[in-house]
PDB file of N, CA and C in Angstrom:
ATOM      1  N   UNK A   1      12.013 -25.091  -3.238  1.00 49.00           N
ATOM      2  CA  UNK A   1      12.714 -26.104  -3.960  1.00 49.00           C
ATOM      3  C   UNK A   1      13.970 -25.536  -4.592  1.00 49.00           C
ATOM      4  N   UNK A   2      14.918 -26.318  -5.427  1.00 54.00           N
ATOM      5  CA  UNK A   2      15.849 -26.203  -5.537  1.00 54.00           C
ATOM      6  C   UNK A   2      15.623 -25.044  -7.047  1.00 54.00           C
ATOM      7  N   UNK A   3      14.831 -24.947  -7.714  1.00 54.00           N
ATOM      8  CA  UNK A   3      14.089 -23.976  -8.969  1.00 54.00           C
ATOM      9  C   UNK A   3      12.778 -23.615  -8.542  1.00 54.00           C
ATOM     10  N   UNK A   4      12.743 -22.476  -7.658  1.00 58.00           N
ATOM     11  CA  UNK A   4      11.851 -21.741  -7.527  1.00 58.00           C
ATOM     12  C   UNK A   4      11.342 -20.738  -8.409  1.00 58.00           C
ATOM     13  N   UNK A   5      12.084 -20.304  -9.354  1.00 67.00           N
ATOM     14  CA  UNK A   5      11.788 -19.385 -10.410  1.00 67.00           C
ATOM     15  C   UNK A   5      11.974 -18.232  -9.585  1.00 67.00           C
ATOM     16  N   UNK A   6      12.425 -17.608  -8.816  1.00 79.00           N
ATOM     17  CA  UNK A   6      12.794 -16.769  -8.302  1.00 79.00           C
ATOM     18  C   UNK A   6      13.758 -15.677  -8.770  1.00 79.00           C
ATOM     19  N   UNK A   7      15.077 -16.377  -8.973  1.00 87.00           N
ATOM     20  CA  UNK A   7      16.253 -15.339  -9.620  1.00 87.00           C
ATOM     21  C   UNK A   7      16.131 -14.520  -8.866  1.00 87.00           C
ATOM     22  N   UNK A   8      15.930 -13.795  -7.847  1.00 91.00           N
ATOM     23  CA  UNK A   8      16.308 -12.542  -7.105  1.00 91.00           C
ATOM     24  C   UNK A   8      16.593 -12.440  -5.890  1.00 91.00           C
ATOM     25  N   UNK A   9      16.736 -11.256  -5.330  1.00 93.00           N
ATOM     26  CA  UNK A   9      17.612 -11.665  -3.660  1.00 93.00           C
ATOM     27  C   UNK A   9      16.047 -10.193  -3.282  1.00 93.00           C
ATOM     28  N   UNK A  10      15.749 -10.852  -2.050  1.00 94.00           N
ATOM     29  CA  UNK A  10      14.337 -10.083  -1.570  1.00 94.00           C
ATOM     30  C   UNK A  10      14.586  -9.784   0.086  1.00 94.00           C
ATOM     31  N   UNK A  11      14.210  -8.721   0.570  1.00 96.00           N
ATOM     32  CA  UNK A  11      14.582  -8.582   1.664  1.00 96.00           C
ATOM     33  C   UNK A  11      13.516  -7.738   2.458  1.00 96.00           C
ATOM     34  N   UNK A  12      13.142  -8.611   3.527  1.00 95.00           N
ATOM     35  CA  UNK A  12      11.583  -8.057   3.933  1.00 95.00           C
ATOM     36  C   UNK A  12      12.048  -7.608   5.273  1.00 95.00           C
ATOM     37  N   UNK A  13      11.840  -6.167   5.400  1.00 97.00           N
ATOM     38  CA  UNK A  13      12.111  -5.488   6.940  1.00 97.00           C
ATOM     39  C   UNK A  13      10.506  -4.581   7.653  1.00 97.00           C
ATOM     40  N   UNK A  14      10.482  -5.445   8.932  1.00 97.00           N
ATOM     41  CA  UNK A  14       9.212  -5.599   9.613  1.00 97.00           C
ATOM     42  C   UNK A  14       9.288  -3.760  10.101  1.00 97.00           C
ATOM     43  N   UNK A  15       8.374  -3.544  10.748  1.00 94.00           N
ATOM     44  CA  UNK A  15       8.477  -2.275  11.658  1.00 94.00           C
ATOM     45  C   UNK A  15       9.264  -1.932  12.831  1.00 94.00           C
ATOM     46  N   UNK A  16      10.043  -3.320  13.588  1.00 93.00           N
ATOM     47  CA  UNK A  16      10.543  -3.784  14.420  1.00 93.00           C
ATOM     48  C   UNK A  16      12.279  -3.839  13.817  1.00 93.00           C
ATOM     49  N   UNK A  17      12.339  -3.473  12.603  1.00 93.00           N
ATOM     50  CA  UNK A  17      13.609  -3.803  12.126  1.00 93.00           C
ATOM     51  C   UNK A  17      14.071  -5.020  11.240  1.00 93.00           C
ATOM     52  N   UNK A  18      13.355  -6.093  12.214  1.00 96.00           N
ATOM     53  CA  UNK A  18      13.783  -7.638  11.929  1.00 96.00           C
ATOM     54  C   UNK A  18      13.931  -7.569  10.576  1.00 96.00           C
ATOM     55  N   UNK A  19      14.471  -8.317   9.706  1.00 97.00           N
ATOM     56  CA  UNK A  19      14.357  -9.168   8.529  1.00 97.00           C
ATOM     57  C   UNK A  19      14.371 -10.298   8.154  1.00 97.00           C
ATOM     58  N   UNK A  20      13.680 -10.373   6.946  1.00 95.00           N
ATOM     59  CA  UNK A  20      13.907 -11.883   6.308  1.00 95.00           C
ATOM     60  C   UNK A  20      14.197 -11.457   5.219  1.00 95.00           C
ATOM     61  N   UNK A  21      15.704 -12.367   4.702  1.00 96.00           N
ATOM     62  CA  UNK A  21      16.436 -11.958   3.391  1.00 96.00           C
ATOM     63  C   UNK A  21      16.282 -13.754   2.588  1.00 96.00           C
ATOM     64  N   UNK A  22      15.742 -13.301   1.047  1.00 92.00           N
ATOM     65  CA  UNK A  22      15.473 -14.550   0.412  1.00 92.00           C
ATOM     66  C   UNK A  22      16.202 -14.400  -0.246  1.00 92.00           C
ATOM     67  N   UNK A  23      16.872 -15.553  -0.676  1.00 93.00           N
ATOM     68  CA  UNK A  23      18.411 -15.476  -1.958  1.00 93.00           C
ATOM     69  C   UNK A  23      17.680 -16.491  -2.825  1.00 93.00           C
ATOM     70  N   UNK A  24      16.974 -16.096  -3.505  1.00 89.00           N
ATOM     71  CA  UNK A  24      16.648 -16.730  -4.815  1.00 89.00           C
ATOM     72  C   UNK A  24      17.774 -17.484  -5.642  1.00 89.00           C
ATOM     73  N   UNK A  25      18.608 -16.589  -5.847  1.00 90.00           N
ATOM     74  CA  UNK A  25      19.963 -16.644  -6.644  1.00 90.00           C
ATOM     75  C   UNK A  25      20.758 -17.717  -6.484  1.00 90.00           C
ATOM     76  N   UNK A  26      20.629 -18.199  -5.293  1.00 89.00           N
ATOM     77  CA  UNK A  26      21.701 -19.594  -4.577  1.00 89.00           C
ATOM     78  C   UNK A  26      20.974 -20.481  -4.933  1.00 89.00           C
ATOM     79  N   UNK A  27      21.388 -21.768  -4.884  1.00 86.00           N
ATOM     80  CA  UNK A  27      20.884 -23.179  -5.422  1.00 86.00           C
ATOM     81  C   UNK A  27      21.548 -24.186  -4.277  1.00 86.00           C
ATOM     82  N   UNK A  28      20.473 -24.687  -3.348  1.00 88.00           N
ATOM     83  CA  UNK A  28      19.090 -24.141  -3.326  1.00 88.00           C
ATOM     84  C   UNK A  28      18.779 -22.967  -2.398  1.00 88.00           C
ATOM     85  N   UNK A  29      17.812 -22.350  -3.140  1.00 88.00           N
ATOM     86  CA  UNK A  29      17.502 -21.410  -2.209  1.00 88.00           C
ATOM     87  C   UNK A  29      17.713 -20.501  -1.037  1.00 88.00           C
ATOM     88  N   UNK A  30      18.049 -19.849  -0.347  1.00 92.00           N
ATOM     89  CA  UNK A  30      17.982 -19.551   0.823  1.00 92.00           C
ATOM     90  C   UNK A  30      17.370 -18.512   1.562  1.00 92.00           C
ATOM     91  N   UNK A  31      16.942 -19.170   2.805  1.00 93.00           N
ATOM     92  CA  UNK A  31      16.202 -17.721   3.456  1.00 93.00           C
ATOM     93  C   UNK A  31      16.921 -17.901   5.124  1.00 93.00           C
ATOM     94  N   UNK A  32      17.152 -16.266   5.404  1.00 96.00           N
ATOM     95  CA  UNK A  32      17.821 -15.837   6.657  1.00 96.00           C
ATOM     96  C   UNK A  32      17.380 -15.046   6.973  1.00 96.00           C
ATOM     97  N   UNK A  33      17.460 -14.440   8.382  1.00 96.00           N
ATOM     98  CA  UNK A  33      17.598 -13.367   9.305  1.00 96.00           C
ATOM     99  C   UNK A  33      18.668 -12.054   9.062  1.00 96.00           C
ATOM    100  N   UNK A  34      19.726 -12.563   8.082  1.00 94.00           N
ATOM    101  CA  UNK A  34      20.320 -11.699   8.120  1.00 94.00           C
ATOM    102  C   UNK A  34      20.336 -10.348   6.811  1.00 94.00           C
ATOM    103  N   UNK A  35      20.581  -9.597   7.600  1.00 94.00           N
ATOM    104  CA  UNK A  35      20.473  -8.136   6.401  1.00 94.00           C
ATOM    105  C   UNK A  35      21.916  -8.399   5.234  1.00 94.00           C
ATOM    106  N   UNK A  36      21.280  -7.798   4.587  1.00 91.00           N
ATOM    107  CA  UNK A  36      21.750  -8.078   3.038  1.00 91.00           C
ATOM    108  C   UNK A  36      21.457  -7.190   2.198  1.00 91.00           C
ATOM    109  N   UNK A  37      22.569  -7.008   1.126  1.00 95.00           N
ATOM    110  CA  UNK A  37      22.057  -6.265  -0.425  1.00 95.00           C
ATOM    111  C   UNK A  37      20.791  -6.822  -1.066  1.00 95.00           C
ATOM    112  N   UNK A  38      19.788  -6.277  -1.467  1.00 96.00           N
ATOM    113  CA  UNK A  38      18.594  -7.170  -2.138  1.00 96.00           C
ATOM    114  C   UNK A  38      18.381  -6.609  -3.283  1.00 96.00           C
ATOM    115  N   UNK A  39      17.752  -7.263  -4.516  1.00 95.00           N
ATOM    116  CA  UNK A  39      17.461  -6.707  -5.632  1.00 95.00           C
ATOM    117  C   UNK A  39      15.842  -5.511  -5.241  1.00 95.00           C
ATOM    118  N   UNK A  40      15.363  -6.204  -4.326  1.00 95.00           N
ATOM    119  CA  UNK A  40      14.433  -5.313  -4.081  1.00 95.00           C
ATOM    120  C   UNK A  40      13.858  -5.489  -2.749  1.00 95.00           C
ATOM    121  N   UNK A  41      13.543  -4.571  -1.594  1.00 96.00           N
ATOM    122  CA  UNK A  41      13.639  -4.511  -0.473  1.00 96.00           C
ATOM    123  C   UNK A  41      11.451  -4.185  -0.207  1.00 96.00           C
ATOM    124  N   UNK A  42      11.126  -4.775   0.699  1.00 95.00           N
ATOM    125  CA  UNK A  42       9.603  -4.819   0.650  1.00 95.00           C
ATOM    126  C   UNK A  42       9.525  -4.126   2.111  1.00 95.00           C
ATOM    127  N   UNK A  43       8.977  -3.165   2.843  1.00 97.00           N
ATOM    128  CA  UNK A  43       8.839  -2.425   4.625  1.00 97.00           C
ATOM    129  C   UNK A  43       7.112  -2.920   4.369  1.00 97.00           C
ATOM    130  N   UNK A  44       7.172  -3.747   5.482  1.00 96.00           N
ATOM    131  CA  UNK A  44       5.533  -3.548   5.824  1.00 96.00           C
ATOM    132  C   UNK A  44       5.738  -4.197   7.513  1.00 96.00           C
ATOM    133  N   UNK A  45       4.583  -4.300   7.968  1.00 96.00           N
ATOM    134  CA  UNK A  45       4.550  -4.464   8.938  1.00 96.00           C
ATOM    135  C   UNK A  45       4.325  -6.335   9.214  1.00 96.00           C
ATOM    136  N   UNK A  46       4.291  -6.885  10.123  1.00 95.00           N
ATOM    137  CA  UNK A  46       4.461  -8.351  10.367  1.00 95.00           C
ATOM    138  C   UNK A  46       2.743  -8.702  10.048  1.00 95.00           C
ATOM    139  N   UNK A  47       1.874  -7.703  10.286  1.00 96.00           N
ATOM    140  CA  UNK A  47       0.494  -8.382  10.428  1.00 96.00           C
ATOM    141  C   UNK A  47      -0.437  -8.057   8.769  1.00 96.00           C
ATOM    142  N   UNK A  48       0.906  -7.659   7.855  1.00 95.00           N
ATOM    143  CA  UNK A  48       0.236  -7.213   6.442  1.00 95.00           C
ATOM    144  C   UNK A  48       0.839  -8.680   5.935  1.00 95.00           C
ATOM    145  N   UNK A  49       2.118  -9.171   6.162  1.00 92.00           N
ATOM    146  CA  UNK A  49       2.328 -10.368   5.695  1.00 92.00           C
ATOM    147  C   UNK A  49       1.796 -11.335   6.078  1.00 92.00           C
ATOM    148  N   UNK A  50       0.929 -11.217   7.282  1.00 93.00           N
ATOM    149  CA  UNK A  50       0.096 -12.418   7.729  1.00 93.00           C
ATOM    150  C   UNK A  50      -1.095 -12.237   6.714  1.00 93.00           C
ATOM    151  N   UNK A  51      -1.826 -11.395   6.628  1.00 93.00           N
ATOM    152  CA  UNK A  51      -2.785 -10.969   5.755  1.00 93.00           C
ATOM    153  C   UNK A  51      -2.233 -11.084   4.022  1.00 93.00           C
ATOM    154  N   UNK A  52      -1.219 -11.043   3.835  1.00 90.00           N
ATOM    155  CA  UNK A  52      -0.691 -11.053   2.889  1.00 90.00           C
ATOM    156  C   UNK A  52      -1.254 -13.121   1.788  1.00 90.00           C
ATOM    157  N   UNK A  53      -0.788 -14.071   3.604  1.00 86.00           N
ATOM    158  CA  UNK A  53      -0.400 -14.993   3.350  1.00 86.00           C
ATOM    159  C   UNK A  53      -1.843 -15.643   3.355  1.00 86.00           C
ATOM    160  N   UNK A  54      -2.744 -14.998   4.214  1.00 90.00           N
ATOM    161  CA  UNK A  54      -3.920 -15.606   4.141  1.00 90.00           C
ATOM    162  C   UNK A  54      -4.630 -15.712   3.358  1.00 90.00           C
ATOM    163  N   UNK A  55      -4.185 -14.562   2.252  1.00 89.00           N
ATOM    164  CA  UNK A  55      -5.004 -14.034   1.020  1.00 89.00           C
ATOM    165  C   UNK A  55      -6.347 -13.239   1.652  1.00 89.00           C
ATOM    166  N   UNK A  56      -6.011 -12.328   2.851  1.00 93.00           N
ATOM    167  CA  UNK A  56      -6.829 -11.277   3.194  1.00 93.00           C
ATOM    168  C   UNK A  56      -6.628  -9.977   2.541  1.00 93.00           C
ATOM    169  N   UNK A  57      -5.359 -10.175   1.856  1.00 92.00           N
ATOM    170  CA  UNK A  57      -5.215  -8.841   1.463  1.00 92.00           C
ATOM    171  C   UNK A  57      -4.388  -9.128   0.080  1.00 92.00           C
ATOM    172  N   UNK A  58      -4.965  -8.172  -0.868  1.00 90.00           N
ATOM    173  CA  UNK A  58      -3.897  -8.141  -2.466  1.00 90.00           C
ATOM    174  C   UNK A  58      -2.914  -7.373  -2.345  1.00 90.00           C
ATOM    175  N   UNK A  59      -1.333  -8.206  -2.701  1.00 88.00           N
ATOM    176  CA  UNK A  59      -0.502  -7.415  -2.755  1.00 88.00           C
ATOM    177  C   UNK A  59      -0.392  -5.846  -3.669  1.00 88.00           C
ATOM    178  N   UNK A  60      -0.640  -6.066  -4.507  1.00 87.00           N
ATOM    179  CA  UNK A  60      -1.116  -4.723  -5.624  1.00 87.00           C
ATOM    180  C   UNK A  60      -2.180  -4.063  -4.789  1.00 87.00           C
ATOM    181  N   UNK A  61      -2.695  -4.243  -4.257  1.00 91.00           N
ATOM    182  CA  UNK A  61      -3.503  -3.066  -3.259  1.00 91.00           C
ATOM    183  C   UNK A  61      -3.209  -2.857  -1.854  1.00 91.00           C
ATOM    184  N   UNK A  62      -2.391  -3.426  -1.289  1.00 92.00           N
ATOM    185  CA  UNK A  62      -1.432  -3.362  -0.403  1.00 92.00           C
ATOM    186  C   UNK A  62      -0.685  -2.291  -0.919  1.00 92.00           C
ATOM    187  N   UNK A  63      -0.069  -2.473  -1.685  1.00 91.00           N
ATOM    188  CA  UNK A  63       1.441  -1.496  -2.497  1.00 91.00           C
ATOM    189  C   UNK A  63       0.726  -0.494  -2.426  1.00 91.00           C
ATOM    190  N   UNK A  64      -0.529  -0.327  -3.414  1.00 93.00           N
ATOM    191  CA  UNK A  64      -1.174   1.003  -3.589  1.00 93.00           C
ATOM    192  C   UNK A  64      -1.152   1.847  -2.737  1.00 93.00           C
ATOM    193  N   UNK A  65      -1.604   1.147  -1.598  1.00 95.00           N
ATOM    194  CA  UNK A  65      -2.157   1.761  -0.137  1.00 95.00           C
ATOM    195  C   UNK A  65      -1.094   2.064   0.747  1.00 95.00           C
ATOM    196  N   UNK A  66       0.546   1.946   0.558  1.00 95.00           N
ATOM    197  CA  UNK A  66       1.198   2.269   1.685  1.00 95.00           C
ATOM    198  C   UNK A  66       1.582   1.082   2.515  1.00 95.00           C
ATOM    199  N   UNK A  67       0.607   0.215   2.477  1.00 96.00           N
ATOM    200  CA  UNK A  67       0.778  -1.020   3.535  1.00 96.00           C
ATOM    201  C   UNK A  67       2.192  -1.531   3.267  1.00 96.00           C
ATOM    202  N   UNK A  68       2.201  -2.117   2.307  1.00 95.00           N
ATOM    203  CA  UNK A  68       3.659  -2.303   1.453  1.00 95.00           C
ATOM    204  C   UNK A  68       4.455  -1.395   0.550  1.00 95.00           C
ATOM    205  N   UNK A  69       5.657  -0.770   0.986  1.00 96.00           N
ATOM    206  CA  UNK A  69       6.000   0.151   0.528  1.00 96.00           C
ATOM    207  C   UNK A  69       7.308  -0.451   0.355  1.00 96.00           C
ATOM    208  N   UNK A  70       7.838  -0.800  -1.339  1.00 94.00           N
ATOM    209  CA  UNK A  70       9.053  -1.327  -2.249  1.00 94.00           C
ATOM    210  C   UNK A  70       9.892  -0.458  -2.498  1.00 94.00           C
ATOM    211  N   UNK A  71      11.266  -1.304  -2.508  1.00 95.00           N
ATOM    212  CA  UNK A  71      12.244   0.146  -3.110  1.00 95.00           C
ATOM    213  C   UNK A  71      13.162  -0.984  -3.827  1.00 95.00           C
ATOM    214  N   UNK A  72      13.424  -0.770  -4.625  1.00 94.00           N
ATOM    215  CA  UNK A  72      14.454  -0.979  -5.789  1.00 94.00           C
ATOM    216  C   UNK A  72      13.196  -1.714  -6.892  1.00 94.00           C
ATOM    217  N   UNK A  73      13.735  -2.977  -7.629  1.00 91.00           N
ATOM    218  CA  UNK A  73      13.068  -3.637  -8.484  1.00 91.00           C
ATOM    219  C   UNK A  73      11.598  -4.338  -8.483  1.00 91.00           C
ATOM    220  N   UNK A  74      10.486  -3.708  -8.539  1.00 87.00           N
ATOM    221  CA  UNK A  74       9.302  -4.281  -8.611  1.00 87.00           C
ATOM    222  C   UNK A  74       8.905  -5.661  -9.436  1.00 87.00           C
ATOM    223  N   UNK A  75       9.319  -6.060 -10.664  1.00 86.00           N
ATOM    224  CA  UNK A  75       9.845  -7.098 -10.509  1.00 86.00           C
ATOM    225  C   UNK A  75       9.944  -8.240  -9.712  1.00 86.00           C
ATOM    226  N   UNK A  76      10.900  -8.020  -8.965  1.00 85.00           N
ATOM    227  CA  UNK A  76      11.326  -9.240  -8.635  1.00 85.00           C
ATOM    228  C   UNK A  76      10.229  -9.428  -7.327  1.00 85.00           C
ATOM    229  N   UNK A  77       9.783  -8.143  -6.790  1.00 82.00           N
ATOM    230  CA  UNK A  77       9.042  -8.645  -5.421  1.00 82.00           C
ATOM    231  C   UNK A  77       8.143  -9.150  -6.180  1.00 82.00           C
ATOM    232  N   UNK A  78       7.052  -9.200  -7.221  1.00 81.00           N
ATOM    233  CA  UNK A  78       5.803  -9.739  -8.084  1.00 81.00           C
ATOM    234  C   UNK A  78       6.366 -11.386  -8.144  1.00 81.00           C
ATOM    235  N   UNK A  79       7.440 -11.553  -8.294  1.00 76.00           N
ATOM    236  CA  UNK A  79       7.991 -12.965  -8.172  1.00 76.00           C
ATOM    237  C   UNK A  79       7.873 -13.682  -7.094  1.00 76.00           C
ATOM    238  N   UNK A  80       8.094 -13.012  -5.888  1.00 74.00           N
ATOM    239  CA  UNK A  80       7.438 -13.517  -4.614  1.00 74.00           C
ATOM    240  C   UNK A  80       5.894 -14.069  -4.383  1.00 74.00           C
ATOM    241  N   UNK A  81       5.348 -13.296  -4.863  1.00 69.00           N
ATOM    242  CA  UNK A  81       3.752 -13.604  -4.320  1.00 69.00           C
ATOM    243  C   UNK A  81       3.707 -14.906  -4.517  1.00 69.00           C
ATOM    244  N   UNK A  82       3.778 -15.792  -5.570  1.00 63.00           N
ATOM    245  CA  UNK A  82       3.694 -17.538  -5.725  1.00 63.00           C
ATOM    246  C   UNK A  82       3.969 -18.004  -4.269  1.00 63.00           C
ATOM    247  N   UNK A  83       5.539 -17.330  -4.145  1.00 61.00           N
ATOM    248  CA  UNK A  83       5.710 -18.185  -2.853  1.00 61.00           C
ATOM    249  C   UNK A  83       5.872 -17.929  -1.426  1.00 61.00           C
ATOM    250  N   UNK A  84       5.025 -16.632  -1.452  1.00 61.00           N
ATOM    251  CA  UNK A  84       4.580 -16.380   0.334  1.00 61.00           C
ATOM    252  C   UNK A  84       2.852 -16.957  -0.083  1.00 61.00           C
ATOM    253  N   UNK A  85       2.179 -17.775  -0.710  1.00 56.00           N
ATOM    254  CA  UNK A  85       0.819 -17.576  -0.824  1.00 56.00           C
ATOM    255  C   UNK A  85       1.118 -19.190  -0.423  1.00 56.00           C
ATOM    256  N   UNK A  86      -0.254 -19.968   0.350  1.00 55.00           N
ATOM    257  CA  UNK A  86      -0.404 -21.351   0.223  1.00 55.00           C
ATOM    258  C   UNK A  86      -0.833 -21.566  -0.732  1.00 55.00           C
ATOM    259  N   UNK A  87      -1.133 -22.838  -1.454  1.00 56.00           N
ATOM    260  CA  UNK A  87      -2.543 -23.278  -1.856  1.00 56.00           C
ATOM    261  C   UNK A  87      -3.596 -23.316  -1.563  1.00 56.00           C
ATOM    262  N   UNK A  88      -4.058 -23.064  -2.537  1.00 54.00           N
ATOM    263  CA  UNK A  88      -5.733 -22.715  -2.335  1.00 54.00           C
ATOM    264  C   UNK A  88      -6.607 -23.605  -1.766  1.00 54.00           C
TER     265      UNK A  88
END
């Protein structure tokens, strides 16, 4: 939505390279393919964010473990989880 509570720019790079860059910051929203400056950058692999989304796996024990490995502002990726998760 147009107030996601987001505020940050997030940038998720697969094992494959690919990305998905979220611009919190813009109104509304945006999410792309393309690489970008991010407030905080998330490396995992495509099948931890599937697990991620299913709620097979906790992000905080993900992180722990390597699966997800962050670089810049922790923060702002904790802001994400709301909205890579469905409803319950």
């Amino acid at each position: 939505g147009e107030q996601a509570g987001l505020d940050a720019t997030i940038k998720i790079v697969f094992e494959d390279e690919s990305v998905i860059f979220i611009d919190g910051k813009s109104v509304p929203p945006a999410v792309t393919n393309e690489d970008g400056q991010a407030d905080v950058t998330l490396r995992m692999s495509l099948e931890t964010l599937n697990k991620l989304y299913r709620r097979e796996l906790n992000p905080a024990m993900a992180a722990m473990t390597g699966k997800i490995k962050v670089e810049g502002n922790i923060l702002a990726a904790m802001k994400l989880e709301g909205l890579l998760r469905p409803p319950a």
